[in-house]
Tab-separated table of C-alpha atoms and ligand atoms in Angstrom:
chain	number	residue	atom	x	y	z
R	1	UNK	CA	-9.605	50.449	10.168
R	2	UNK	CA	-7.605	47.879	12.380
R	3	UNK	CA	-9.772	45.307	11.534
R	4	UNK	CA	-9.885	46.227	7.774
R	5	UNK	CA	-5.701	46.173	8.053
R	6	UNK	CA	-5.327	42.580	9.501
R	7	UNK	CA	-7.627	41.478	7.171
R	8	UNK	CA	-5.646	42.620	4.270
R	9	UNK	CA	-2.984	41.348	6.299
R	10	UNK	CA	-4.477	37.718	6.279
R	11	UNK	CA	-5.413	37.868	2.866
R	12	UNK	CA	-1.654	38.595	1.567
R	13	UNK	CA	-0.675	36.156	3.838
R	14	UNK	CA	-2.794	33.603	2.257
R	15	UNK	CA	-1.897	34.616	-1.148
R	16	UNK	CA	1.852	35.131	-0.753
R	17	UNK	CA	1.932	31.407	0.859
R	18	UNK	CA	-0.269	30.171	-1.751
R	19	UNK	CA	2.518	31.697	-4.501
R	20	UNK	CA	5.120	30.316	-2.485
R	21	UNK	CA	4.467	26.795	-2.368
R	22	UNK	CA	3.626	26.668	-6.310
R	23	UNK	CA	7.375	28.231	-6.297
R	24	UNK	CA	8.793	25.388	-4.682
R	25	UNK	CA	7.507	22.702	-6.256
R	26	UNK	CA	9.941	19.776	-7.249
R	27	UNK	CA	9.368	18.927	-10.496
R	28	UNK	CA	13.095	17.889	-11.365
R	29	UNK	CA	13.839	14.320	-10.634
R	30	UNK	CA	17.264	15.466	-9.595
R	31	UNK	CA	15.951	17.997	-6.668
R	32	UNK	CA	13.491	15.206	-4.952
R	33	UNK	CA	14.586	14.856	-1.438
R	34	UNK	CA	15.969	11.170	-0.136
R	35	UNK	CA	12.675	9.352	1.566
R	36	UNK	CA	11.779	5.765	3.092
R	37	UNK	CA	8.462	4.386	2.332
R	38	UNK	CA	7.730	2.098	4.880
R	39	UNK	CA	7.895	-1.542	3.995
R	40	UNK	CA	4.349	-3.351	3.547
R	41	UNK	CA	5.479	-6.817	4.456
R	42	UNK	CA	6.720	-5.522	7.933
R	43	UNK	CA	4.351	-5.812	10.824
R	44	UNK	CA	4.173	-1.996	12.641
R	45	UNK	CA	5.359	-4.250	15.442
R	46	UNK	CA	8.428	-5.628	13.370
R	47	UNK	CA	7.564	-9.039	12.737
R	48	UNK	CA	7.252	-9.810	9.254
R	49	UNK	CA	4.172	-10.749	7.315
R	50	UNK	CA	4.856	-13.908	5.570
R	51	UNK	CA	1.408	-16.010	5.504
R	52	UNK	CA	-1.955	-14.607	3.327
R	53	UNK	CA	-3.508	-15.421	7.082
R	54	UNK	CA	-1.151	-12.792	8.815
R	55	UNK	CA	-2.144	-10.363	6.011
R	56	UNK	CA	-5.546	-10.543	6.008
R	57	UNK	CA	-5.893	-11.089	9.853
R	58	UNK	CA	-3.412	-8.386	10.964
R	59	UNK	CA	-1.299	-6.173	8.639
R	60	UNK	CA	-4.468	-5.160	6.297
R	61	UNK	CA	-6.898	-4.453	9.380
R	62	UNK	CA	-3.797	-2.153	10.812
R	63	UNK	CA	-3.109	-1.142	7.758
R	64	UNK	CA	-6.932	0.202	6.921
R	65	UNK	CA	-6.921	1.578	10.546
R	66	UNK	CA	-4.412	4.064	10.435
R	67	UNK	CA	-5.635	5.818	6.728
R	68	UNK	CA	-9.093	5.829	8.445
R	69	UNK	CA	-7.737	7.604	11.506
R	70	UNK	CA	-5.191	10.181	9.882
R	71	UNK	CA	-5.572	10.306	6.658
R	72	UNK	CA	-9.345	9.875	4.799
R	73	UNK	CA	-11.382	9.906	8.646
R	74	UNK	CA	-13.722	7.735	10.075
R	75	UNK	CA	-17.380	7.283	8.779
R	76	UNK	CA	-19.430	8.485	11.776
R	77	UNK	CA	-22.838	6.352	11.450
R	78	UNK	CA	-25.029	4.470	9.362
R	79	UNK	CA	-27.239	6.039	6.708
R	80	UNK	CA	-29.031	3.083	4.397
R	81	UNK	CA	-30.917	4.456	1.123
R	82	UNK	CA	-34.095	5.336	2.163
R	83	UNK	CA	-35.972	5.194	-1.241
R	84	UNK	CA	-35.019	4.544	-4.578
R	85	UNK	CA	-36.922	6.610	-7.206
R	86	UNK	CA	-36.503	5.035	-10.849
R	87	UNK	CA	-37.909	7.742	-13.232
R	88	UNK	CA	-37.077	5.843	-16.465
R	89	UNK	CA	-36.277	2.745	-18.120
R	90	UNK	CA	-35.471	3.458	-21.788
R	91	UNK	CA	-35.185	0.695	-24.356
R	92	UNK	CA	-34.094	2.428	-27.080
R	93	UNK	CA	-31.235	4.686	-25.815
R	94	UNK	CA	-27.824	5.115	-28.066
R	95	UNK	CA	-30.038	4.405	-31.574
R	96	UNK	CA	-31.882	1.262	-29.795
R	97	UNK	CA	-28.750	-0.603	-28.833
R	98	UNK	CA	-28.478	-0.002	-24.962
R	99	UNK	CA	-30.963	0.261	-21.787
R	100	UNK	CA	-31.132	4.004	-20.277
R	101	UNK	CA	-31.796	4.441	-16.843
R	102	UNK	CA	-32.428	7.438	-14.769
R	103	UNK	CA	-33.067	7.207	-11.076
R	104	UNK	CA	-32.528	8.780	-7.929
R	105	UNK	CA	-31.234	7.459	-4.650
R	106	UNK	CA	-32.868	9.147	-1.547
R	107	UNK	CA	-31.254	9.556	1.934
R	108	UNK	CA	-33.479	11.082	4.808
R	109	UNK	CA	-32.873	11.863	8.233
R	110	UNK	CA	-34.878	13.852	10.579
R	111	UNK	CA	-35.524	16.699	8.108
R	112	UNK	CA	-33.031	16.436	6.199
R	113	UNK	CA	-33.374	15.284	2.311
R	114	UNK	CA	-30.370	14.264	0.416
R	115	UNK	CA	-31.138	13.142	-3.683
R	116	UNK	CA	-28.570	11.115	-5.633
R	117	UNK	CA	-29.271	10.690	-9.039
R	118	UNK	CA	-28.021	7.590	-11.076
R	119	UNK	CA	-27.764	7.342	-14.831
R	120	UNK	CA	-27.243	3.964	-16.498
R	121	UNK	CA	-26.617	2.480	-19.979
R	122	UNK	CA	-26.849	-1.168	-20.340
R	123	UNK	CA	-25.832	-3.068	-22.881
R	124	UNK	CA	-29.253	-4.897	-24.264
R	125	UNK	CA	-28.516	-8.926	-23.423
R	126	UNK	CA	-30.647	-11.614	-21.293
R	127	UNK	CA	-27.492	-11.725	-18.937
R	128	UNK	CA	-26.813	-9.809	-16.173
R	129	UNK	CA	-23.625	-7.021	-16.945
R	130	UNK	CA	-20.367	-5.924	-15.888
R	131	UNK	CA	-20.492	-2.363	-14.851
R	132	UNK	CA	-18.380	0.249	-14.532
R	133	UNK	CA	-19.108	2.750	-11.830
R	134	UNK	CA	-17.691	6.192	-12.222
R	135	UNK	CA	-18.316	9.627	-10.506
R	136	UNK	CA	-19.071	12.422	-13.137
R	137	UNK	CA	-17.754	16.226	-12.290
R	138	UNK	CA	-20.455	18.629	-13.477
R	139	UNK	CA	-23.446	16.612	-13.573
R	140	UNK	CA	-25.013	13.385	-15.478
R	141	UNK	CA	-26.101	15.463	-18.579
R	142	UNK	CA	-22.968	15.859	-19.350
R	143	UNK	CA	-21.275	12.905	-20.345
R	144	UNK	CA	-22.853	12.349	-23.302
R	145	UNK	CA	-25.228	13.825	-25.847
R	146	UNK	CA	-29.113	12.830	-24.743
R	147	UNK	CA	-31.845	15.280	-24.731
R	148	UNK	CA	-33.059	12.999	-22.255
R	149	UNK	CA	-30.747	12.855	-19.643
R	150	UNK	CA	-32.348	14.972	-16.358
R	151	UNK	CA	-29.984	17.999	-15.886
R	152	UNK	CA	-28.880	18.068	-12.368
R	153	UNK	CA	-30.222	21.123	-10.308
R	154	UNK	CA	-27.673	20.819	-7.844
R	155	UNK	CA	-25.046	23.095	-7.087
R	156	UNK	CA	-21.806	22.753	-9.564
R	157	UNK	CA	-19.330	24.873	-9.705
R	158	UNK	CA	-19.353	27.844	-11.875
R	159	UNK	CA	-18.171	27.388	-15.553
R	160	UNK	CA	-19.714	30.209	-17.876
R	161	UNK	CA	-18.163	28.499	-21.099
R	162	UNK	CA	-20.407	25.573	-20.670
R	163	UNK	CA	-23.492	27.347	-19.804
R	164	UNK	CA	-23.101	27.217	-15.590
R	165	UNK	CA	-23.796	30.008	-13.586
R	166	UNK	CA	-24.543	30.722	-10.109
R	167	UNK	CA	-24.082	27.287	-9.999
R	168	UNK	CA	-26.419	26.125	-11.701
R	169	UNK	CA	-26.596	24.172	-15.546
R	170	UNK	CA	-28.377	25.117	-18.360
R	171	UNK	CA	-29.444	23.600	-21.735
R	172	UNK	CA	-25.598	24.577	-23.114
R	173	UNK	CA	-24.614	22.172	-19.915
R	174	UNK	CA	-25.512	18.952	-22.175
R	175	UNK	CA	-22.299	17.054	-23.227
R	176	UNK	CA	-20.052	19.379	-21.970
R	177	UNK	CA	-18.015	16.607	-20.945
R	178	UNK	CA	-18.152	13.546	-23.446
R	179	UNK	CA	-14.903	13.781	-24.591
R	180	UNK	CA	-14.151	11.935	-21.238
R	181	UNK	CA	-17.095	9.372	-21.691
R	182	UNK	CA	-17.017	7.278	-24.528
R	183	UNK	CA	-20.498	5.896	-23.575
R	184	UNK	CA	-20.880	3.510	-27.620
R	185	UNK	CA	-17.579	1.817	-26.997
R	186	UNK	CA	-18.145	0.748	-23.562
R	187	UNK	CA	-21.787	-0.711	-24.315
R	188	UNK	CA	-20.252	-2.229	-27.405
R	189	UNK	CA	-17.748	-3.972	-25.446
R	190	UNK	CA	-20.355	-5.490	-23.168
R	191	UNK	CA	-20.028	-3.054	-20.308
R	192	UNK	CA	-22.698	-1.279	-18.651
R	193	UNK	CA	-22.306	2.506	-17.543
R	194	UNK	CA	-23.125	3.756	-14.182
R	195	UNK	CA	-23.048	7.481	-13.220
R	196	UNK	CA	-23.171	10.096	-10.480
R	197	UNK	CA	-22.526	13.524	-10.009
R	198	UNK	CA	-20.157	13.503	-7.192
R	199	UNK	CA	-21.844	16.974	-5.818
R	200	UNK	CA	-24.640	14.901	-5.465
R	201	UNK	CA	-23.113	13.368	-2.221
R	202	UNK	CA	-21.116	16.396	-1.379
R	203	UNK	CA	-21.008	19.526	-2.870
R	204	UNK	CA	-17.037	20.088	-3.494
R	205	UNK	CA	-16.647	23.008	-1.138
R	206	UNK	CA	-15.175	24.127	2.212
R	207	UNK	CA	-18.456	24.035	3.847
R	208	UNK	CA	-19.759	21.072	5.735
R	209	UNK	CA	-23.026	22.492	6.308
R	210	UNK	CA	-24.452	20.591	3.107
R	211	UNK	CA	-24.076	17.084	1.577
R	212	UNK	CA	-24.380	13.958	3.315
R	213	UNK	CA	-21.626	15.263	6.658
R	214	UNK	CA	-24.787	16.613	8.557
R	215	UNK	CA	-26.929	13.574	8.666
R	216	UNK	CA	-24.534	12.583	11.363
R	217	UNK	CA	-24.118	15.993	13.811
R	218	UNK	CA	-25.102	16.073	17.199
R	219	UNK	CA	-27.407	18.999	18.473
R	220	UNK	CA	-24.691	22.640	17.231
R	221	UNK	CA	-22.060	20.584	15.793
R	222	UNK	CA	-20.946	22.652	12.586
R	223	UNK	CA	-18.255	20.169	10.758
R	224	UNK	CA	-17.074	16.826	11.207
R	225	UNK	CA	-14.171	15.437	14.020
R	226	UNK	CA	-11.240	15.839	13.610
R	227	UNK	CA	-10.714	11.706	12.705
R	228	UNK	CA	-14.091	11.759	11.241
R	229	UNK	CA	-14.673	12.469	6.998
R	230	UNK	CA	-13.938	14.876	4.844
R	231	UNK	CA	-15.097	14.938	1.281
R	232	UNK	CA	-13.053	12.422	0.010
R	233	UNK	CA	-14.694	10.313	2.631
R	234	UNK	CA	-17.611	11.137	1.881
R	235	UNK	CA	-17.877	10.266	-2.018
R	236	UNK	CA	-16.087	7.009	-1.355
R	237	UNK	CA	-19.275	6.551	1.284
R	238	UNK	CA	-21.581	7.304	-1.752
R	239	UNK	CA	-20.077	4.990	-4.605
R	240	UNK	CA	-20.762	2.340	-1.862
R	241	UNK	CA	-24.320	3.042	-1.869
R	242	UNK	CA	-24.778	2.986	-5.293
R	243	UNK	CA	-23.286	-0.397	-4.965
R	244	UNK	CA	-25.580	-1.330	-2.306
R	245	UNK	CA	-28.388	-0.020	-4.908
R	246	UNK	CA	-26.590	-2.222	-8.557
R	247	UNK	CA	-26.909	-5.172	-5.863
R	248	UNK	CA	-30.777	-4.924	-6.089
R	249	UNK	CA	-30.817	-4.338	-9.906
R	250	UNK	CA	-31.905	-7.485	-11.744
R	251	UNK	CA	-29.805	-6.022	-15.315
R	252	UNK	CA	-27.022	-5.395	-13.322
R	253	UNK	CA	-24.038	-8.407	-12.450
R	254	UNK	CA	-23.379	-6.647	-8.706
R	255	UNK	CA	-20.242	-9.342	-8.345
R	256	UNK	CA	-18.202	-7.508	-11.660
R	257	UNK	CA	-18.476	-3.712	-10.759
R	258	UNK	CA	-15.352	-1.882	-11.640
R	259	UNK	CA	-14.912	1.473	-9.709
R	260	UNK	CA	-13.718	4.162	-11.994
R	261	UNK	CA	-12.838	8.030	-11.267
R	262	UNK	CA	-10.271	10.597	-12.566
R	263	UNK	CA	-8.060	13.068	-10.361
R	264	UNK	CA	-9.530	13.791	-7.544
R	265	UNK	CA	-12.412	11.299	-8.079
R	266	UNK	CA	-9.892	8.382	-8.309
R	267	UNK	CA	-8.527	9.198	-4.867
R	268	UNK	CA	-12.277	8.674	-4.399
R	269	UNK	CA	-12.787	5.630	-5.933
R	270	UNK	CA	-9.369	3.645	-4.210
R	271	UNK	CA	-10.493	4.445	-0.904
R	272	UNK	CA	-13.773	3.309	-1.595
R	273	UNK	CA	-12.138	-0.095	-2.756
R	274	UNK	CA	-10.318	-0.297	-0.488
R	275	UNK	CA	-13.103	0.157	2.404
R	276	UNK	CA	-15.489	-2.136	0.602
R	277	UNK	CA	-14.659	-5.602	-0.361
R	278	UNK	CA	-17.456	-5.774	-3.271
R	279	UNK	CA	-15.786	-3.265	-5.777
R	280	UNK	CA	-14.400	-6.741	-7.712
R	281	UNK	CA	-12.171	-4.026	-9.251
R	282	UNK	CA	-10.446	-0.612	-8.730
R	283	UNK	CA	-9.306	1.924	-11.541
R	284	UNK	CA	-7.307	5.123	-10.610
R	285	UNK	CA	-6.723	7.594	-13.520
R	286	UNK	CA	-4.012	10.262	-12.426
R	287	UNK	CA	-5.740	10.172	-8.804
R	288	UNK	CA	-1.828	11.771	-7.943
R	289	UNK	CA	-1.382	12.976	-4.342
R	290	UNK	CA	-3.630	11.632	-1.529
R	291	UNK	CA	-4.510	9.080	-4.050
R	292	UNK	CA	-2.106	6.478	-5.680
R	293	UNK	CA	1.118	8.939	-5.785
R	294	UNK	CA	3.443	8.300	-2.795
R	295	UNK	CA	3.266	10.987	-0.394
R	296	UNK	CA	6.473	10.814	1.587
R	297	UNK	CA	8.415	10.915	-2.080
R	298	UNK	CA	8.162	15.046	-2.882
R	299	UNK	CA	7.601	15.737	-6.621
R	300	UNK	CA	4.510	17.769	-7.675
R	301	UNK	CA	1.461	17.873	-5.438
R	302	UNK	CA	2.671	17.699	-1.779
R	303	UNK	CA	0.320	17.114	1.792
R	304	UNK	CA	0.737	20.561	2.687
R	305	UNK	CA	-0.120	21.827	-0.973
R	306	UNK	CA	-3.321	19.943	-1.090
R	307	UNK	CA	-4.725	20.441	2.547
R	308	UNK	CA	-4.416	24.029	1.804
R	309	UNK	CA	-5.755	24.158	-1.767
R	310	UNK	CA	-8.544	21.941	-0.755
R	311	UNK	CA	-9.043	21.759	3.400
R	312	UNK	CA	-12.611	19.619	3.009
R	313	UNK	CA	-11.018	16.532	1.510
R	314	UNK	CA	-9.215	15.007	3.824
R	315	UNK	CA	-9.873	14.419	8.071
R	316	UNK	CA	-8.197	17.032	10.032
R	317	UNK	CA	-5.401	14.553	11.566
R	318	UNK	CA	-3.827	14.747	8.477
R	319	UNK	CA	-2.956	18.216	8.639
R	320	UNK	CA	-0.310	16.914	11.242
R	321	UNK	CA	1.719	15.612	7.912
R	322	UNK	CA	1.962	19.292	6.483
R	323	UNK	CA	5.232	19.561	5.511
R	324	UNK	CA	5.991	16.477	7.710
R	325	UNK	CA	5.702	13.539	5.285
R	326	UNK	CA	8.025	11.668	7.255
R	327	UNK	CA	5.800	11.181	10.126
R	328	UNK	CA	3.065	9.383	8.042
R	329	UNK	CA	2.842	6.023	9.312
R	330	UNK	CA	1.349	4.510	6.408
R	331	UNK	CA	2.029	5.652	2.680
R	332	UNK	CA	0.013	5.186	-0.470
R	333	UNK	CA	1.478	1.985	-1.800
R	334	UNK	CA	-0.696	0.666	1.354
R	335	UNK	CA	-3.427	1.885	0.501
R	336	UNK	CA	-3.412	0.013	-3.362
R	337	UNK	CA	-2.441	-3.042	-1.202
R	338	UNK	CA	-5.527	-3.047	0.311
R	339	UNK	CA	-7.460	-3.713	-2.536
R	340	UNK	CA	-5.934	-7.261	-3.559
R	341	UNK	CA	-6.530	-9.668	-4.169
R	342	UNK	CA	-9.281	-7.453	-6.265
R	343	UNK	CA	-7.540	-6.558	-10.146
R	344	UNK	CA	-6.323	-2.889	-9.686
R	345	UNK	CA	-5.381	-0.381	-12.610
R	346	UNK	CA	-3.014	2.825	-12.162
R	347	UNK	CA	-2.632	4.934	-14.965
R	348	UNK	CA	-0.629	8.087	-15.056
R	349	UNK	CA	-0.352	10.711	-18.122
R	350	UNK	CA	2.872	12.322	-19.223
R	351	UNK	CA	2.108	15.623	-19.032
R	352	UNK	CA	0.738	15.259	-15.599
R	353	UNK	CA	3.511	15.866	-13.405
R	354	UNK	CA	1.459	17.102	-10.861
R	355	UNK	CA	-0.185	14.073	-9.623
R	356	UNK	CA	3.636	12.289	-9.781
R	357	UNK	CA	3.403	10.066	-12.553
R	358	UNK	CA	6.838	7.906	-10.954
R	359	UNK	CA	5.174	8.129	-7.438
R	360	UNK	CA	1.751	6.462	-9.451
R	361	UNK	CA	4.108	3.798	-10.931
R	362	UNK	CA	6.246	3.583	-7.714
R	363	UNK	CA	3.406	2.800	-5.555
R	364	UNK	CA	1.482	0.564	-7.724
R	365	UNK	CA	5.188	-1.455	-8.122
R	366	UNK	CA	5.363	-1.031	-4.319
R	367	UNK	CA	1.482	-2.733	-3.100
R	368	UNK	CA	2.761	-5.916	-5.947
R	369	UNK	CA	4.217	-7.434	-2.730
R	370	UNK	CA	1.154	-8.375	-1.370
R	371	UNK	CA	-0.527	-9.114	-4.377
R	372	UNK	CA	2.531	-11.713	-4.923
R	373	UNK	CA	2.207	-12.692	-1.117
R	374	UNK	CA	-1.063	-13.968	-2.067
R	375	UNK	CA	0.065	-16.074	-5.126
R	376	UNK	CA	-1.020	-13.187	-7.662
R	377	UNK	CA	0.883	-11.503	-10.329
R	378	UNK	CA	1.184	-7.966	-9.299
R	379	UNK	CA	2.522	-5.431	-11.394
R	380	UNK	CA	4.578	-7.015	-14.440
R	381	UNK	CA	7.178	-4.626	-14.711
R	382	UNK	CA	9.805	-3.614	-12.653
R	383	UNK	CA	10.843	-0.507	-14.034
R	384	UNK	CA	8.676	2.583	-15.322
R	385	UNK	CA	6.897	1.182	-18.672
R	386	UNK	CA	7.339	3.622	-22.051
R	387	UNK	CA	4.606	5.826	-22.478
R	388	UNK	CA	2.126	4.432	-24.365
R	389	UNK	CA	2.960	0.787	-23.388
R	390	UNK	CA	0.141	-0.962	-20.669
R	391	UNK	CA	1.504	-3.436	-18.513
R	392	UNK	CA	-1.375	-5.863	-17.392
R	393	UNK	CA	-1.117	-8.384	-14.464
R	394	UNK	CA	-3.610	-8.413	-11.028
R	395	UNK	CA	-2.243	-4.945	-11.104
R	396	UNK	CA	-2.357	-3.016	-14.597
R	397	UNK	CA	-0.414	0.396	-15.096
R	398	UNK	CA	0.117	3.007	-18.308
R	399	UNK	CA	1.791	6.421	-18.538
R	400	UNK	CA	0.392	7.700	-21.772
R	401	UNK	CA	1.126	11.194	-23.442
R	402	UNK	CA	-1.574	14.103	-23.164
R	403	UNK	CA	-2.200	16.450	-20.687
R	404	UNK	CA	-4.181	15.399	-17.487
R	405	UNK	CA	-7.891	13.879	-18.632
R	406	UNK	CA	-9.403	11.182	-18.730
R	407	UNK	CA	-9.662	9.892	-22.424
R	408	UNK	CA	-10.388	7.001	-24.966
R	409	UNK	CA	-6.851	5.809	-24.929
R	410	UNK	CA	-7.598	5.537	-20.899
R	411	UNK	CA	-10.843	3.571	-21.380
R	412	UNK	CA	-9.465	0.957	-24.010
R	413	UNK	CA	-7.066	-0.016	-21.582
R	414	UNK	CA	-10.058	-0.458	-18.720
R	415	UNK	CA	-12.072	-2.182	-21.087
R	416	UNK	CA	-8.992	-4.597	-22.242
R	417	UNK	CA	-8.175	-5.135	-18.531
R	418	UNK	CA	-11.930	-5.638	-17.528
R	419	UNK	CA	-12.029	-8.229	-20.427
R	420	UNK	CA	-8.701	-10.041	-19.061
R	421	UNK	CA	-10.466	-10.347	-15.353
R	422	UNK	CA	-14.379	-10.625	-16.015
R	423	UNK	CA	-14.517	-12.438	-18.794
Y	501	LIG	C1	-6.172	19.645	-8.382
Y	501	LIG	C2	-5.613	18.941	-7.186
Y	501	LIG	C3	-5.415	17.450	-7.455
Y	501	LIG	C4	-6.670	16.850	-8.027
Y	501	LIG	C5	-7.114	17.629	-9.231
Y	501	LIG	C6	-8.438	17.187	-9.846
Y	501	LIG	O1	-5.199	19.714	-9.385
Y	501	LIG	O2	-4.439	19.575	-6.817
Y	501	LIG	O3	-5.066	16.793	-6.267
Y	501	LIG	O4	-6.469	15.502	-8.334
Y	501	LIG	O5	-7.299	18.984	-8.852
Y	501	LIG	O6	-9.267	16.590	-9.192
Y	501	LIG	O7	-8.652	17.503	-11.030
């Protein structure tokens, strides 16, 4: 009975805290607290950064260090691709106009088996092409409508309304998502396609006990350290191997791969650019809090709302900033900084105040310094930019109405900005 009480107990607890925090969400300009974002052209010593050389050789390194150590973790080891599978190559995909392929990335350790499966469409040319690389939600079957696209039989979240139960898809799975993936219009525009499942790498769950975290545990170690990975880590770890795979692929043009992903993916997708040099470009759609959205400025998503909502993602350190934004010694406008000189696109949507469209634009404005520092353009606007109204330098930023999503207005401005950089 005791035991049945303080687990009630815990359970209210969780729940009533849970309510509480939605309650006090700022979501009126006028109630955001005052906050300091700490300057990126000031050395953590207090010197200044004036020279490319001092970036590069200093600031950036530091800079990398400390969202490694307390924010996204540390990668604990080494795990190349074991074996690459390729199960098709398809001529005559979208009515005879592109190159499908379907293959699978294996990782092995000891006895442990981990699959990644990779669908491509290629534009059909003699030249090697521009991809963009993009994590997909619920599986590769579902960005666009292809009998012949392998349904994934990992685990994805449950979703009866497209067909997936006890986490697993079914036929009614297929294009499910295409709405987000206009897969003609980027092939038409001379872009190649590459996706994953992001489950693939890690299943998106509080449970380390699956994915790629255990390849790396010593003898009864149940989760990772608490500087090492958590899921956020972890995908960013995968998009890189799927690089390491494009770099091997004779159709593919390895030095022009644009790293896509949406919400929770895009936080993915800038911290793998900014961890590996050979993303040639980074595109965040509405990747909000822990991903280009200031942290220290409090409007919508906060730290302490989204290590409790979703405790896997992030390394344990920074639990420390629950609440305690203040403390962070680095803040998100860093981490866009760290991809230039690389072309980098923010976009926000207006009815998306969660992710902090202002603490998007804010931050992208912010990481222009460095861009500028290093004889580049930056951001080309100085204050917010209408909605519907793209700004385009090294660093490219929209707010556009709609609801959070990631849509075919989005994708016309990536393909417009991929055409202004790698063509
Ligand atoms: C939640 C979460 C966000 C995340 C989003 C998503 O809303 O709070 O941080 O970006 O899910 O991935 O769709």
């Amino acid at each position: 009975m005791k035991r049945f009480t303080s687990l009630f107990l815990l359970i209210l607890f969780v729940f009533v805290n849970a309510y509480a925090q939605r309650e006090n969400v700022i979501s009126d300009e006028s109630k955001v607290p005052a906050y300091q974002v700490p300057d990126i052209l000031t050395r953590f010593n207090g010197g200044k950064v004036k020279t490319e050389k001092v970036w590069v050789k200093k600031q950036r390194p530091e800079i990398l260090k400390l969202f490694t150590q307390e924010v996204y973790g540390k990668i604990p080891g080494e795990q190349p691709i074991s074996e690459v599978k390729v199960w098709e190559t398809s001529e005559n995909a979208l009515n005879g106009i592109a190159i499908r392929k379907q293959l699978s990335l294996f990782f092995r350790k000891h006895d442990r088996n981990l699959e990644v499966n990779v669908l491509m469409y290629l534009p059909k040319t003699t030249k090697k092409v521009p991809v963009f690389l993009a994590y997909n939600f619920t599986g590769n079957h579902a960005i666009y409508n292809d009998p012949n696209i392998r349904l994934t039989e990992s685990w994805v979240a449950n979703n009866p309304s497209v067909g997936i139960i006890n986490n697993q898809v079914t036929e009614q799975s297929r294009a499910s998502a295409s709405d987000r993936w206009p897969v003609d219009e980027i092939i038409k525009s001379g872009y190649g396609l590459v996706t994953v499942y992001y489950g693939d790498v890690d299943p998106d769950k509080n449970d380390f006990s699956d994915g790629i975290h255990p390849f790396f545990y010593s003898e009864g170690q149940q989760k990772p350290q608490i500087n090492e990975w958590g899921s956020i880590g972890a995908w960013a770890w995968g998009l890189s191997r799927v690089l390491d795979y494009l770099e091997k692929d004779i159709l593919v043009d390895a030095t022009k791969v644009a790293v896509l992903g949406h919400s929770r993916l895009g936080k993915a997708a800038l911290w793998a650019g900014a961890t590996d040099p050979r993303f040639a470009m980074v595109i965040s759609n509405e990747s909000g809090c822990g991903g280009a959205a200031l942290s220290k400025r409090i409007f919508g998503e906060t730290v302490q709302i989204i290590n409790t909502s979703f405790p896997h993602w992030f390394c344990d350190n920074f639990l420390k900033y629950n609440g305690n934004e203040e403390m962070l010694p680095v803040d998100q406008h860093m981490l866009l900084a760290l991809i230039a000189p690389r072309p980098l696109y923010v976009a926000s949507a207006e009815g998306d105040q969660w992710a902090d469209p202002l603490g998007e634009f804010l931050s992208a404005k912010y990481a222009s310094a460095v861009y500028e520092l290093l004889e580049l353009e930056g951001l080309p606007a100085k204050e917010m930019p209408a909605v519907n109204q793209p700004v385009m330098g090294t660093i490219g930023y929209h707010i556009r109405t709609g609801k959070h999503d990631l849509s075919l207005y989005d994708w016309q401005q990536y393909i417009r900005f991929a055409d202004k950089h790698f063509k």
